[in-house]
Short mmCIF file of C-alpha atoms in Angstrom, two decimals:
data_model
loop_
_atom_site.label_atom_id
_atom_site.label_comp_id
_atom_site.label_asym_id
_atom_site.label_seq_id
_atom_site.Cartn_x
_atom_site.Cartn_y
_atom_site.Cartn_z
CA MET A 1 47.67 -207.27 65.29
CA LYS A 2 46.53 -203.87 64.43
CA ARG A 3 45.49 -205.05 61.12
CA ILE A 4 43.61 -207.99 62.47
CA LEU A 5 41.70 -206.18 64.99
CA ALA A 6 40.70 -203.23 62.33
CA ILE A 7 37.60 -205.06 61.13
CA PHE A 8 36.16 -204.55 64.24
CA VAL A 9 35.92 -200.81 64.11
CA CYS A 10 33.85 -201.05 60.93
CA MET A 11 31.55 -204.08 62.57
CA LEU A 12 30.93 -202.70 66.01
CA LEU A 13 28.09 -200.32 66.67
CA ALA A 14 28.60 -197.29 68.07
CA LEU A 15 27.61 -198.20 71.65
CA PRO A 16 29.34 -196.52 74.51
CA VAL A 17 25.98 -195.86 76.32
CA LEU A 18 22.70 -197.19 75.71
CA GLY A 19 19.57 -195.97 76.77
CA ILE A 20 18.20 -192.85 77.84
CA ALA A 21 20.30 -189.89 78.68
CA GLU A 22 19.06 -189.28 82.43
CA GLU A 23 20.94 -187.28 85.67
CA THR A 24 22.54 -190.17 87.44
CA ALA A 25 20.62 -191.19 90.57
CA SER A 26 22.27 -193.70 93.07
CA GLY A 27 20.15 -196.55 94.74
CA GLY A 28 18.04 -199.00 92.95
CA ASP A 29 17.65 -202.97 93.49
CA LEU A 30 18.21 -204.31 90.09
CA ILE A 31 17.20 -207.51 88.90
CA VAL A 32 18.16 -209.29 85.48
CA GLY A 33 17.45 -212.66 83.96
CA MET A 34 20.03 -215.61 83.31
CA VAL A 35 19.02 -218.18 81.06
CA GLY A 36 20.09 -221.41 82.64
CA GLU A 37 22.06 -222.49 86.00
CA PRO A 38 25.51 -221.82 86.46
CA TYR A 39 27.69 -224.72 86.66
CA SER A 40 29.78 -223.77 89.54
CA LEU A 41 30.93 -220.88 91.33
CA ASN A 42 34.42 -222.04 91.16
CA SER A 43 35.63 -219.64 89.00
CA TRP A 44 39.26 -221.78 88.32
CA THR A 45 37.69 -225.09 87.30
CA SER A 46 34.57 -224.12 85.45
CA ASN A 47 34.18 -222.46 82.09
CA ASP A 48 30.53 -222.39 81.37
CA LEU A 49 29.16 -218.88 80.25
CA ASN A 50 26.72 -218.66 83.21
CA SER A 51 29.37 -218.98 86.00
CA GLY A 52 31.55 -216.92 83.98
CA MET A 53 28.97 -214.15 84.20
CA ILE A 54 28.99 -214.70 87.98
CA ALA A 55 32.44 -214.68 88.33
CA ASN A 56 33.21 -211.65 86.36
CA LEU A 57 31.07 -209.61 89.33
CA LEU A 58 33.22 -211.23 91.67
CA TYR A 59 36.35 -211.35 89.96
CA PRO A 60 36.79 -208.71 87.34
CA GLY A 61 39.80 -209.53 84.74
CA GLN A 62 43.15 -208.79 84.60
CA VAL A 63 42.70 -207.42 81.16
CA THR A 64 39.50 -206.65 79.26
CA PHE A 65 38.41 -205.71 76.18
CA ASN A 66 37.66 -201.85 74.93
CA GLU A 67 34.95 -201.03 72.29
CA ASN A 68 37.20 -202.06 69.61
CA ALA A 69 38.04 -205.88 70.57
CA GLU A 70 41.52 -204.59 71.64
CA LYS A 71 42.55 -205.98 75.09
CA VAL A 72 43.58 -203.66 77.63
CA PRO A 73 44.51 -203.74 81.05
CA TYR A 74 41.87 -203.40 83.77
CA MET A 75 42.83 -204.98 87.34
CA LEU A 76 46.07 -204.74 86.14
CA GLU A 77 47.72 -201.10 85.65
CA SER A 78 50.19 -202.30 82.96
CA TYR A 79 51.75 -205.43 81.66
CA ALA A 80 54.58 -205.93 79.03
CA TRP A 81 57.44 -208.23 78.05
CA ASP A 82 60.84 -207.21 79.35
CA ASP A 83 62.64 -207.60 76.21
CA ASP A 84 62.10 -209.48 72.74
CA THR A 85 63.18 -212.58 73.98
CA LEU A 86 59.62 -213.11 75.47
CA MET A 87 61.40 -214.59 78.73
CA SER A 88 60.01 -212.57 81.27
CA ALA A 89 57.58 -209.91 81.93
CA THR A 90 56.42 -207.22 84.24
CA LEU A 91 52.83 -206.79 85.70
CA LYS A 92 51.90 -204.11 87.82
CA LEU A 93 48.55 -204.58 89.92
CA ARG A 94 46.32 -201.77 90.36
CA GLU A 95 46.30 -200.47 94.03
CA GLY A 96 43.22 -199.42 95.86
CA PHE A 97 41.16 -202.56 95.71
CA TYR A 98 40.34 -205.05 98.55
CA TRP A 99 38.71 -208.81 98.86
CA HIS A 100 35.36 -208.90 100.30
CA ASP A 101 36.42 -209.77 103.32
CA GLY A 102 38.64 -206.54 104.05
CA GLU A 103 42.06 -208.37 103.18
CA PRO A 104 43.90 -205.88 100.37
CA LEU A 105 44.33 -207.27 96.84
CA THR A 106 47.96 -207.34 96.27
CA GLY A 107 50.79 -208.61 94.08
CA GLU A 108 50.94 -211.40 96.61
CA ASP A 109 47.69 -212.79 95.11
CA LEU A 110 48.33 -212.50 91.35
CA ALA A 111 52.14 -214.25 92.14
CA PHE A 112 50.12 -216.96 93.97
CA THR A 113 47.48 -217.14 91.21
CA ILE A 114 50.43 -217.86 88.42
CA ASN A 115 52.45 -220.25 90.52
CA THR A 116 49.38 -222.35 91.65
CA CYS A 117 48.17 -222.67 87.69
CA VAL A 118 52.13 -223.67 87.09
CA ASN A 119 52.64 -225.91 89.98
CA LYS A 120 49.29 -227.40 90.51
CA THR A 121 46.29 -228.80 88.06
CA VAL A 122 44.15 -225.99 87.82
CA ASN A 123 41.81 -226.57 84.90
CA PHE A 124 42.43 -224.43 81.77
CA GLY A 125 44.50 -222.00 84.13
CA SER A 126 47.33 -224.44 84.09
CA ASP A 127 46.85 -224.70 80.29
CA TYR A 128 47.37 -220.47 79.73
CA TYR A 129 50.45 -220.53 82.37
CA SER A 130 51.79 -223.89 81.06
CA ASN A 131 55.11 -221.87 79.47
CA VAL A 132 55.60 -220.07 82.37
CA ASP A 133 58.44 -221.24 85.17
CA HIS A 134 57.35 -219.05 87.79
CA ALA A 135 56.42 -215.47 89.41
CA GLU A 136 57.65 -213.36 92.17
CA VAL A 137 56.39 -210.18 94.16
CA LEU A 138 58.88 -207.14 93.67
CA GLU A 139 59.31 -204.68 96.58
CA ASP A 140 56.69 -202.42 96.20
CA GLY A 141 54.13 -205.32 96.73
CA TYR A 142 51.61 -204.77 93.66
CA THR A 143 54.38 -205.43 90.98
CA VAL A 144 55.30 -208.85 89.70
CA LYS A 145 57.61 -210.64 87.73
CA VAL A 146 56.77 -213.27 85.59
CA TYR A 147 59.64 -216.00 84.32
CA MET A 148 59.37 -218.08 81.14
CA LYS A 149 60.32 -221.31 80.54
CA THR A 150 59.69 -221.13 76.93
CA PRO A 151 58.19 -217.98 74.98
CA GLN A 152 54.58 -217.78 75.01
CA VAL A 153 53.59 -214.74 72.80
CA ASN A 154 49.99 -214.15 74.24
CA MET A 155 50.25 -215.30 77.72
CA LEU A 156 50.03 -211.74 79.22
CA THR A 157 46.72 -211.56 77.39
CA LYS A 158 45.39 -214.59 76.96
CA ALA A 159 45.99 -215.72 80.99
CA GLY A 160 45.26 -212.17 81.68
CA TYR A 161 41.60 -212.40 80.40
CA TRP A 162 40.63 -216.11 81.29
CA VAL A 163 42.17 -216.74 84.72
CA ASP A 164 40.68 -214.60 87.49
CA ILE A 165 42.97 -213.98 90.25
CA MET A 166 42.67 -216.24 93.56
CA PRO A 167 42.88 -215.35 97.34
CA GLU A 168 46.10 -216.07 98.53
CA HIS A 169 45.21 -215.88 102.06
CA LEU A 170 42.10 -218.23 101.69
CA LEU A 171 43.72 -220.86 99.20
CA ARG A 172 47.26 -221.39 99.92
CA ASP A 173 46.76 -224.48 101.90
CA VAL A 174 44.54 -226.31 98.90
CA GLU A 175 46.11 -229.30 97.54
CA ASP A 176 43.60 -230.38 95.34
CA PHE A 177 41.85 -227.77 93.36
CA ALA A 178 39.48 -230.15 91.21
CA THR A 179 37.69 -231.19 94.54
CA CYS A 180 37.93 -228.50 97.14
CA GLU A 181 35.54 -226.10 98.12
CA TYR A 182 36.06 -222.80 97.03
CA PRO A 183 35.35 -219.24 99.00
CA THR A 184 33.07 -216.91 96.98
CA ILE A 185 35.15 -214.01 98.35
CA GLY A 186 35.77 -211.53 95.55
CA TYR A 187 37.41 -208.24 94.84
CA GLY A 188 35.10 -206.94 92.08
CA PRO A 189 32.15 -204.34 92.44
CA PHE A 190 29.58 -206.66 93.56
CA LYS A 191 29.52 -208.80 96.64
CA LEU A 192 27.63 -212.06 96.67
CA GLU A 193 25.19 -212.14 99.74
CA ASP A 194 22.91 -214.98 99.16
CA TYR A 195 21.74 -217.54 96.35
CA SER A 196 19.70 -220.67 95.94
CA GLN A 197 20.74 -222.71 92.98
CA GLY A 198 17.96 -222.70 90.25
CA GLU A 199 16.55 -219.43 91.45
CA TYR A 200 18.42 -216.80 92.38
CA TYR A 201 22.00 -214.75 93.12
CA THR A 202 21.99 -211.65 95.11
CA PHE A 203 24.85 -209.31 95.32
CA SER A 204 25.47 -206.10 97.43
CA ALA A 205 27.05 -203.24 95.63
CA VAL A 206 30.61 -202.29 96.85
CA LYS A 207 30.38 -198.56 97.04
CA GLY A 208 33.46 -196.56 95.73
CA TRP A 209 34.66 -199.67 94.00
CA GLY A 210 35.20 -197.46 91.05
CA GLU A 211 37.47 -194.81 92.40
CA PRO A 212 40.63 -196.26 91.32
CA PHE A 213 39.33 -195.77 87.89
CA GLY A 214 38.33 -192.34 88.16
CA LEU A 215 34.70 -193.73 88.19
CA GLU A 216 31.71 -192.92 90.81
CA GLY A 217 29.99 -196.69 90.48
CA PRO A 218 28.72 -198.82 91.03
CA TYR A 219 25.26 -196.59 91.64
CA LEU A 220 23.01 -199.60 92.66
CA ASP A 221 22.40 -200.76 95.78
CA THR A 222 22.13 -204.42 95.08
CA LEU A 223 22.04 -206.65 91.96
CA THR A 224 19.83 -210.03 91.95
CA VAL A 225 20.45 -212.28 88.73
CA ARG A 226 17.21 -214.32 88.54
CA ILE A 227 17.27 -218.05 86.65
CA TYR A 228 14.96 -218.72 83.99
CA ALA A 229 14.67 -222.34 82.25
CA ASP A 230 14.64 -220.91 78.71
CA ALA A 231 14.92 -217.34 76.68
CA ASN A 232 11.35 -217.33 75.97
CA SER A 233 10.61 -217.13 79.83
CA ALA A 234 13.50 -214.37 80.49
CA VAL A 235 11.95 -212.40 77.61
CA LEU A 236 8.16 -212.84 78.94
CA ALA A 237 9.78 -211.46 82.53
CA LEU A 238 11.40 -208.61 80.59
CA LEU A 239 8.33 -207.44 78.94
CA SER A 240 6.23 -207.95 82.17
CA GLY A 241 8.72 -205.68 84.14
CA GLU A 242 9.94 -208.38 86.19
CA ILE A 243 13.71 -208.30 85.21
CA GLU A 244 15.39 -205.16 83.29
CA ALA A 245 17.76 -207.05 81.40
CA ILE A 246 18.95 -210.39 80.29
CA THR A 247 22.40 -211.70 80.48
CA SER A 248 22.07 -214.33 77.55
CA THR A 249 22.26 -213.36 74.26
CA LEU A 250 18.65 -213.60 72.05
CA ALA A 251 17.62 -215.50 68.99
CA VAL A 252 16.44 -213.32 65.97
CA SER A 253 12.78 -214.13 66.82
CA LEU A 254 12.97 -212.96 70.45
CA GLN A 255 14.98 -209.86 69.45
CA ASN A 256 11.98 -209.08 67.20
CA GLN A 257 9.47 -209.62 70.08
CA VAL A 258 11.40 -207.14 72.24
CA THR A 259 11.75 -204.73 69.30
CA ASN A 260 8.46 -205.25 68.53
CA ALA A 261 7.10 -203.95 72.14
CA GLY A 262 8.42 -200.39 71.48
CA GLU A 263 9.80 -197.93 74.09
CA PRO A 264 11.17 -198.47 76.93
CA TYR A 265 12.61 -202.18 75.70
CA ALA A 266 15.56 -202.41 73.59
CA VAL A 267 18.05 -204.71 71.99
CA ALA A 268 21.72 -204.08 71.36
CA THR A 269 23.90 -205.70 69.01
CA VAL A 270 27.61 -206.85 68.87
CA PRO A 271 29.37 -209.21 66.34
CA SER A 272 30.59 -212.36 68.44
CA LEU A 273 34.20 -213.04 69.19
CA GLY A 274 33.33 -216.56 69.18
CA PHE A 275 31.62 -219.50 67.04
CA GLY A 276 29.80 -222.53 66.77
CA TYR A 277 31.23 -225.78 65.86
CA PHE A 278 30.17 -229.52 65.81
CA GLY A 279 32.95 -231.65 67.62
CA PHE A 280 33.83 -235.44 67.51
CA SER A 281 34.94 -237.77 70.34
CA TYR A 282 37.87 -239.71 69.12
CA ALA A 283 36.69 -242.19 72.34
CA ASN A 284 34.03 -243.38 69.80
CA GLU A 285 35.66 -245.83 67.46
CA LEU A 286 33.25 -244.83 64.56
CA LEU A 287 34.09 -241.22 64.93
CA ALA A 288 37.65 -241.83 65.42
CA ASP A 289 37.56 -242.73 61.65
CA ASN A 290 38.28 -239.40 59.42
CA VAL A 291 36.06 -241.12 56.71
CA VAL A 292 33.03 -240.79 59.08
CA ARG A 293 34.22 -237.25 60.13
CA LYS A 294 34.54 -236.28 56.60
CA ALA A 295 31.59 -237.46 55.54
CA ILE A 296 29.78 -235.57 58.40
CA ALA A 297 31.63 -232.44 57.44
CA GLN A 298 30.26 -232.77 53.75
CA CYS A 299 26.76 -233.15 54.53
CA ILE A 300 26.48 -229.92 56.82
CA ASP A 301 24.38 -227.33 55.37
CA ARG A 302 25.66 -224.04 56.52
CA ASP A 303 23.30 -221.80 54.35
CA ALA A 304 20.09 -223.91 56.15
CA LEU A 305 22.08 -223.22 59.59
CA ILE A 306 22.18 -219.36 58.88
CA ASN A 307 19.16 -218.87 56.83
CA ILE A 308 16.72 -221.07 58.57
CA ALA A 309 18.09 -222.39 62.16
CA ILE A 310 19.07 -218.76 63.66
CA GLU A 311 17.38 -216.71 61.10
CA GLY A 312 19.84 -214.69 59.53
CA GLY A 313 21.55 -213.75 63.08
CA GLY A 314 24.87 -214.67 61.88
CA VAL A 315 27.52 -215.55 59.16
CA LYS A 316 29.04 -218.72 57.79
CA MET A 317 32.07 -220.29 59.12
CA GLU A 318 34.18 -222.19 56.82
CA THR A 319 37.74 -222.09 58.33
CA PRO A 320 39.13 -223.09 61.66
CA ILE A 321 39.65 -219.43 62.29
CA SER A 322 36.68 -217.16 62.53
CA PRO A 323 35.70 -214.95 59.61
CA VAL A 324 35.76 -211.94 61.99
CA TYR A 325 39.69 -212.02 61.65
CA SER A 326 39.75 -211.64 58.21
CA THR A 327 43.60 -211.22 57.73
CA LEU A 328 44.05 -214.63 59.22
CA VAL A 329 41.35 -216.52 57.06
CA GLU A 330 41.72 -214.57 53.52
CA GLY A 331 42.92 -217.53 51.12
CA ALA A 332 43.05 -219.94 54.11
CA ALA A 333 42.02 -223.95 53.91
CA THR A 334 38.47 -224.41 54.30
CA PHE A 335 36.39 -227.45 55.82
CA PRO A 336 35.11 -229.73 53.15
CA ALA A 337 32.27 -228.13 51.29
CA LEU A 338 28.63 -229.19 51.14
CA ASP A 339 28.49 -232.57 49.19
CA VAL A 340 26.42 -235.20 50.01
CA GLU A 341 27.12 -237.27 46.75
CA ALA A 342 30.74 -237.56 47.67
CA ALA A 343 30.21 -238.25 51.08
CA ASN A 344 27.87 -241.18 50.32
CA ALA A 345 30.32 -242.67 48.02
CA GLU A 346 33.40 -242.20 50.26
CA LEU A 347 31.34 -243.88 53.09
CA GLU A 348 30.36 -246.78 50.81
CA ALA A 349 33.81 -246.99 49.36
CA ALA A 350 35.08 -247.47 53.07
CA GLY A 351 32.71 -250.35 53.96
CA TYR A 352 29.96 -248.38 55.78
CA ILE A 353 26.87 -249.79 54.34
CA ASP A 354 23.07 -250.09 55.45
CA ARG A 355 23.07 -253.83 55.84
CA ASP A 356 19.61 -254.37 57.41
CA GLY A 357 17.64 -251.71 55.02
CA ASP A 358 16.96 -249.23 57.93
CA GLY A 359 18.45 -246.50 56.33
CA ILE A 360 21.34 -246.31 58.89
CA ARG A 361 25.07 -247.24 57.65
CA GLU A 362 26.72 -250.16 59.70
CA SER A 363 30.45 -250.35 59.99
CA GLU A 364 32.20 -254.06 58.40
CA SER A 365 31.75 -255.19 62.00
CA GLY A 366 27.75 -254.37 61.91
CA ASP A 367 28.29 -251.16 64.24
CA PRO A 368 25.39 -248.71 63.17
CA LEU A 369 26.57 -244.97 62.52
CA SER A 370 24.56 -243.60 65.01
CA PHE A 371 25.71 -241.00 67.41
CA ALA A 372 24.01 -238.86 70.41
CA LEU A 373 24.47 -235.04 69.44
CA THR A 374 24.58 -233.34 72.85
CA CYS A 375 23.79 -229.51 73.31
CA ARG A 376 23.04 -226.96 75.57
CA ASN A 377 19.37 -225.61 76.11
CA ASN A 378 20.37 -222.26 76.43
CA THR A 379 22.04 -222.12 73.01
CA SER A 380 19.86 -219.78 70.84
CA ASN A 381 17.63 -221.75 68.28
CA ILE A 382 19.33 -224.99 69.10
CA ASP A 383 16.33 -226.92 68.52
CA ALA A 384 16.16 -225.69 64.98
CA ILE A 385 20.33 -226.17 64.89
CA SER A 386 20.11 -229.72 66.14
CA ASN A 387 17.12 -230.93 63.86
CA ILE A 388 18.86 -229.21 60.70
CA PHE A 389 22.19 -231.25 61.57
CA LYS A 390 20.11 -234.34 62.30
CA ALA A 391 18.32 -234.19 58.61
CA ASN A 392 21.68 -233.46 57.01
CA CYS A 393 23.29 -236.48 58.37
CA ALA A 394 20.34 -238.78 57.79
CA GLU A 395 20.73 -238.12 53.99
CA ILE A 396 24.28 -240.28 54.44
CA GLY A 397 22.84 -242.56 56.50
CA VAL A 398 23.70 -241.57 59.66
CA ASN A 399 21.48 -241.46 62.42
CA ILE A 400 21.45 -238.43 65.36
CA ASP A 401 19.82 -238.71 68.71
CA ILE A 402 19.66 -235.26 69.78
CA ASN A 403 20.24 -234.73 73.46
CA ILE A 404 19.71 -231.24 74.59
CA VAL A 405 20.51 -230.47 78.32
CA ASP A 406 20.78 -227.67 80.55
CA PRO A 407 24.15 -225.95 80.95
CA ALA A 408 25.41 -227.77 83.99
CA THR A 409 24.76 -231.32 82.68
CA TYR A 410 26.27 -230.25 79.65
CA THR A 411 29.65 -229.29 81.40
CA ASP A 412 29.61 -232.39 83.24
CA LEU A 413 29.29 -234.34 80.37
CA VAL A 414 31.10 -232.84 77.67
CA THR A 415 34.08 -230.54 79.58
CA LYS A 416 34.30 -232.65 82.31
CA GLN A 417 33.58 -236.46 81.82
CA LYS A 418 34.05 -235.99 78.01
CA THR A 419 31.22 -238.68 77.62
CA PHE A 420 29.75 -237.84 74.39
CA ASP A 421 29.80 -238.52 70.68
CA ILE A 422 29.19 -235.11 69.19
CA ASN A 423 28.74 -231.89 70.66
CA TYR A 424 27.50 -228.67 69.25
CA ILE A 425 28.98 -225.79 71.35
CA GLU A 426 29.41 -221.95 70.73
CA TRP A 427 32.36 -220.16 72.21
CA GLY A 428 31.58 -216.97 73.60
CA VAL A 429 35.01 -215.76 72.87
CA ILE A 430 38.06 -217.31 70.94
CA GLU A 431 40.52 -214.29 70.79
CA ASP A 432 44.31 -213.67 69.99
CA CYS A 433 43.23 -216.49 66.91
CA ASP A 434 47.20 -216.14 65.34
CA MET A 435 48.37 -217.05 68.47
CA GLY A 436 45.50 -218.65 70.83
CA MET A 437 43.96 -221.49 69.13
CA THR A 438 46.44 -223.57 71.34
CA SER A 439 43.84 -223.45 74.42
CA ILE A 440 41.07 -225.48 72.65
CA TYR A 441 43.00 -227.45 69.84
CA HIS A 442 46.50 -228.69 71.00
CA SER A 443 46.20 -232.14 71.76
CA THR A 444 47.06 -231.51 75.62
CA ALA A 445 44.63 -228.65 76.14
CA THR A 446 41.80 -228.95 78.73
CA MET A 447 39.31 -227.90 76.46
CA ASN A 448 40.32 -230.56 73.78
CA PHE A 449 36.76 -232.15 74.61
CA MET A 450 37.26 -234.74 71.43
CA GLN A 451 40.41 -236.07 73.07
CA TYR A 452 42.25 -236.24 69.54
CA GLN A 453 46.07 -235.92 69.38
CA ASN A 454 47.87 -234.78 65.89
CA ASP A 455 51.78 -234.32 66.51
CA GLU A 456 51.87 -232.00 63.37
CA ILE A 457 49.26 -229.69 64.56
CA ASP A 458 51.04 -229.61 68.11
CA ALA A 459 54.09 -228.78 66.66
CA LEU A 460 52.71 -225.74 64.60
CA LEU A 461 50.68 -224.50 67.61
CA ASP A 462 53.64 -224.72 69.85
CA GLU A 463 55.87 -222.52 67.52
CA ILE A 464 52.91 -220.10 66.43
CA SER A 465 52.87 -219.46 70.32
CA ALA A 466 56.89 -219.17 70.78
CA THR A 467 57.07 -216.80 67.40
CA ALA A 468 57.11 -213.07 68.23
CA ASP A 469 56.97 -211.86 64.53
CA ALA A 470 53.50 -211.34 63.24
CA ASP A 471 54.37 -212.25 59.48
CA THR A 472 55.98 -215.36 60.63
CA ARG A 473 53.06 -216.32 62.83
CA LEU A 474 50.53 -215.63 60.00
CA GLU A 475 52.43 -217.97 57.64
CA LEU A 476 52.26 -220.66 60.50
CA THR A 477 48.61 -219.81 61.06
CA TYR A 478 47.87 -221.05 57.54
CA LYS A 479 49.61 -224.04 57.91
CA PHE A 480 47.77 -224.91 60.97
CA GLN A 481 44.52 -224.45 59.21
CA GLU A 482 45.51 -226.55 56.66
CA ALA A 483 46.54 -229.62 58.94
CA PHE A 484 43.11 -229.06 61.01
CA VAL A 485 40.94 -229.51 58.08
CA GLU A 486 42.56 -232.48 57.00
CA GLU A 487 42.39 -233.83 60.75
CA LEU A 488 38.74 -232.56 61.28
CA PRO A 489 38.62 -232.92 65.30
CA VAL A 490 35.32 -230.21 64.84
CA VAL A 491 33.78 -228.92 62.06
CA SER A 492 33.07 -224.79 62.61
CA VAL A 493 29.86 -223.77 61.08
CA LEU A 494 28.71 -220.08 62.06
CA VAL A 495 29.61 -217.02 63.95
CA ARG A 496 26.54 -215.24 65.64
CA THR A 497 25.53 -211.62 65.78
CA ASN A 498 25.05 -211.37 69.64
CA ALA A 499 21.92 -209.39 70.68
CA TYR A 500 20.91 -208.19 74.31
CA ALA A 501 17.63 -207.02 75.38
CA TYR A 502 17.00 -204.47 78.11
CA SER A 503 14.60 -201.90 79.68
CA ASN A 504 15.02 -198.28 80.29
CA ALA A 505 11.76 -198.35 82.07
CA ASN A 506 13.50 -198.05 85.78
CA TYR A 507 17.36 -198.03 84.80
CA THR A 508 19.59 -196.65 82.02
CA GLY A 509 23.46 -196.11 81.66
CA TRP A 510 23.62 -199.94 79.99
CA SER A 511 26.68 -199.92 77.53
CA LEU A 512 27.86 -202.63 75.51
CA LYS A 513 31.43 -204.22 73.94
CA PRO A 514 32.71 -206.94 72.57
CA GLY A 515 33.21 -210.14 74.94
CA LEU A 516 31.11 -212.40 77.12
CA TYR A 517 28.69 -211.01 78.82
CA GLY A 518 26.54 -208.18 77.17
CA VAL A 519 25.11 -205.32 79.17
CA CYS A 520 25.42 -207.44 82.27
CA ASP A 521 29.25 -207.16 81.99
CA ALA A 522 30.55 -205.81 85.41
CA GLU A 523 31.84 -202.80 83.70
CA SER A 524 28.33 -202.01 82.25
CA LEU A 525 26.76 -202.44 85.45
CA LEU A 526 29.55 -199.99 87.23
CA ASN A 527 27.30 -197.15 85.33
CA VAL A 528 23.71 -198.42 85.15
CA HIS A 529 21.76 -196.09 87.54
CA ALA A 530 17.97 -195.57 88.36
CA VAL A 531 16.11 -193.53 86.21
CA GLN A 532 15.64 -190.41 88.23
#
């Protein structure tokens, strides 16, 4: 794993602390901006980025990323497999933390979380713990033993990063986790005090929260997250002094707007651990045809997406696994290359012909190759990305109707109802890529929005998850990528450089590392303080 992660050492900026060095001052009512409304305050059944950012303040992860993109314990003091069989593991929860209603956070909560995900349907949480048999608390009350049904190499780090600890005393009687109302009682450094959907979320700081980590923070008194309809509005708010930072990553043009304003405004960058793809719904009979999916894959101009759409703010992705993980993709199978002529010829040979002269091909039964592309409006450069894709598809007689919606609507249409034709999504983090593609590409995965099924891919992913030897996993990962580019449930296209804007006018102590939430990650905000 070290060789897989080593590339980050070279790629990451040295950004342990950003901003102006000032004597630490306590107090302050920090206001930051978020682009788009969180879909839900339910951490365990919502996986959109804005919901995750709010949850991160309330429920910091069991594990986190360090500056080198390595996962390390956070709310867990330690975790380890008991032996090489990977059939049991021991997790030790940090002591000294409390739920915001005063109840102590203990191993009972952690074991309850694991067992609930195993025995009930808890969205992606049940996916991450799918190989677990059960968990039990040991006598000290903070150590949890996890017993497996089958080995899963990355269970500790994957579930530890994505599944927040549940309050056992508040959720023990819940039967249906899909429909119940969740309490917003967290255990993190910020306590939710008030919110108005579409407007703001206000938190009070939990003073002394960082003491078990040997930290003094949080120094703030309150934190308010204001909601903005688009990134342009958020940048204007930053430059006018209305907010101090933006939670969302910015397009290059907006980055330039911030940096051109000069001090005290700044932009910090870090390579994304995620990627962007176009996904095909197999519920659409036309897109269930591999010929159609392959033709669309062959018409996508990645150079235009990188150089024009995202203004050079990223790199091309031509393999199922991100090029950031160089060891896993060197020599790996690639998606079909740009070849409009071949795409047109293959569609023609399969009977997809423009029968009425309107520029759109039809199937032999007369159904037009016309699809809706569903995207989130808070994805940077989404207008340019979607329009380039539309123009690319037009070259092969495929019509694209662009449907750009707010994040909450996108979550409902794509991740919940799965009622879409083609979607464009940019994952914030897809990590453990020699072990972790199961969570989005296994046929049974909650995040298999495409609703495809491929027994060969499932078998490879299962074997990868159960294989402890890194060299054997690498061989299997290459086989998975080969099968995946033949199936083509999605076409991956780009990896961004994430950029976050902030101001040093009134607050400093900002920091940035790989992950989802930029300079507004809970760990960063622990150290943010008023300029004295």
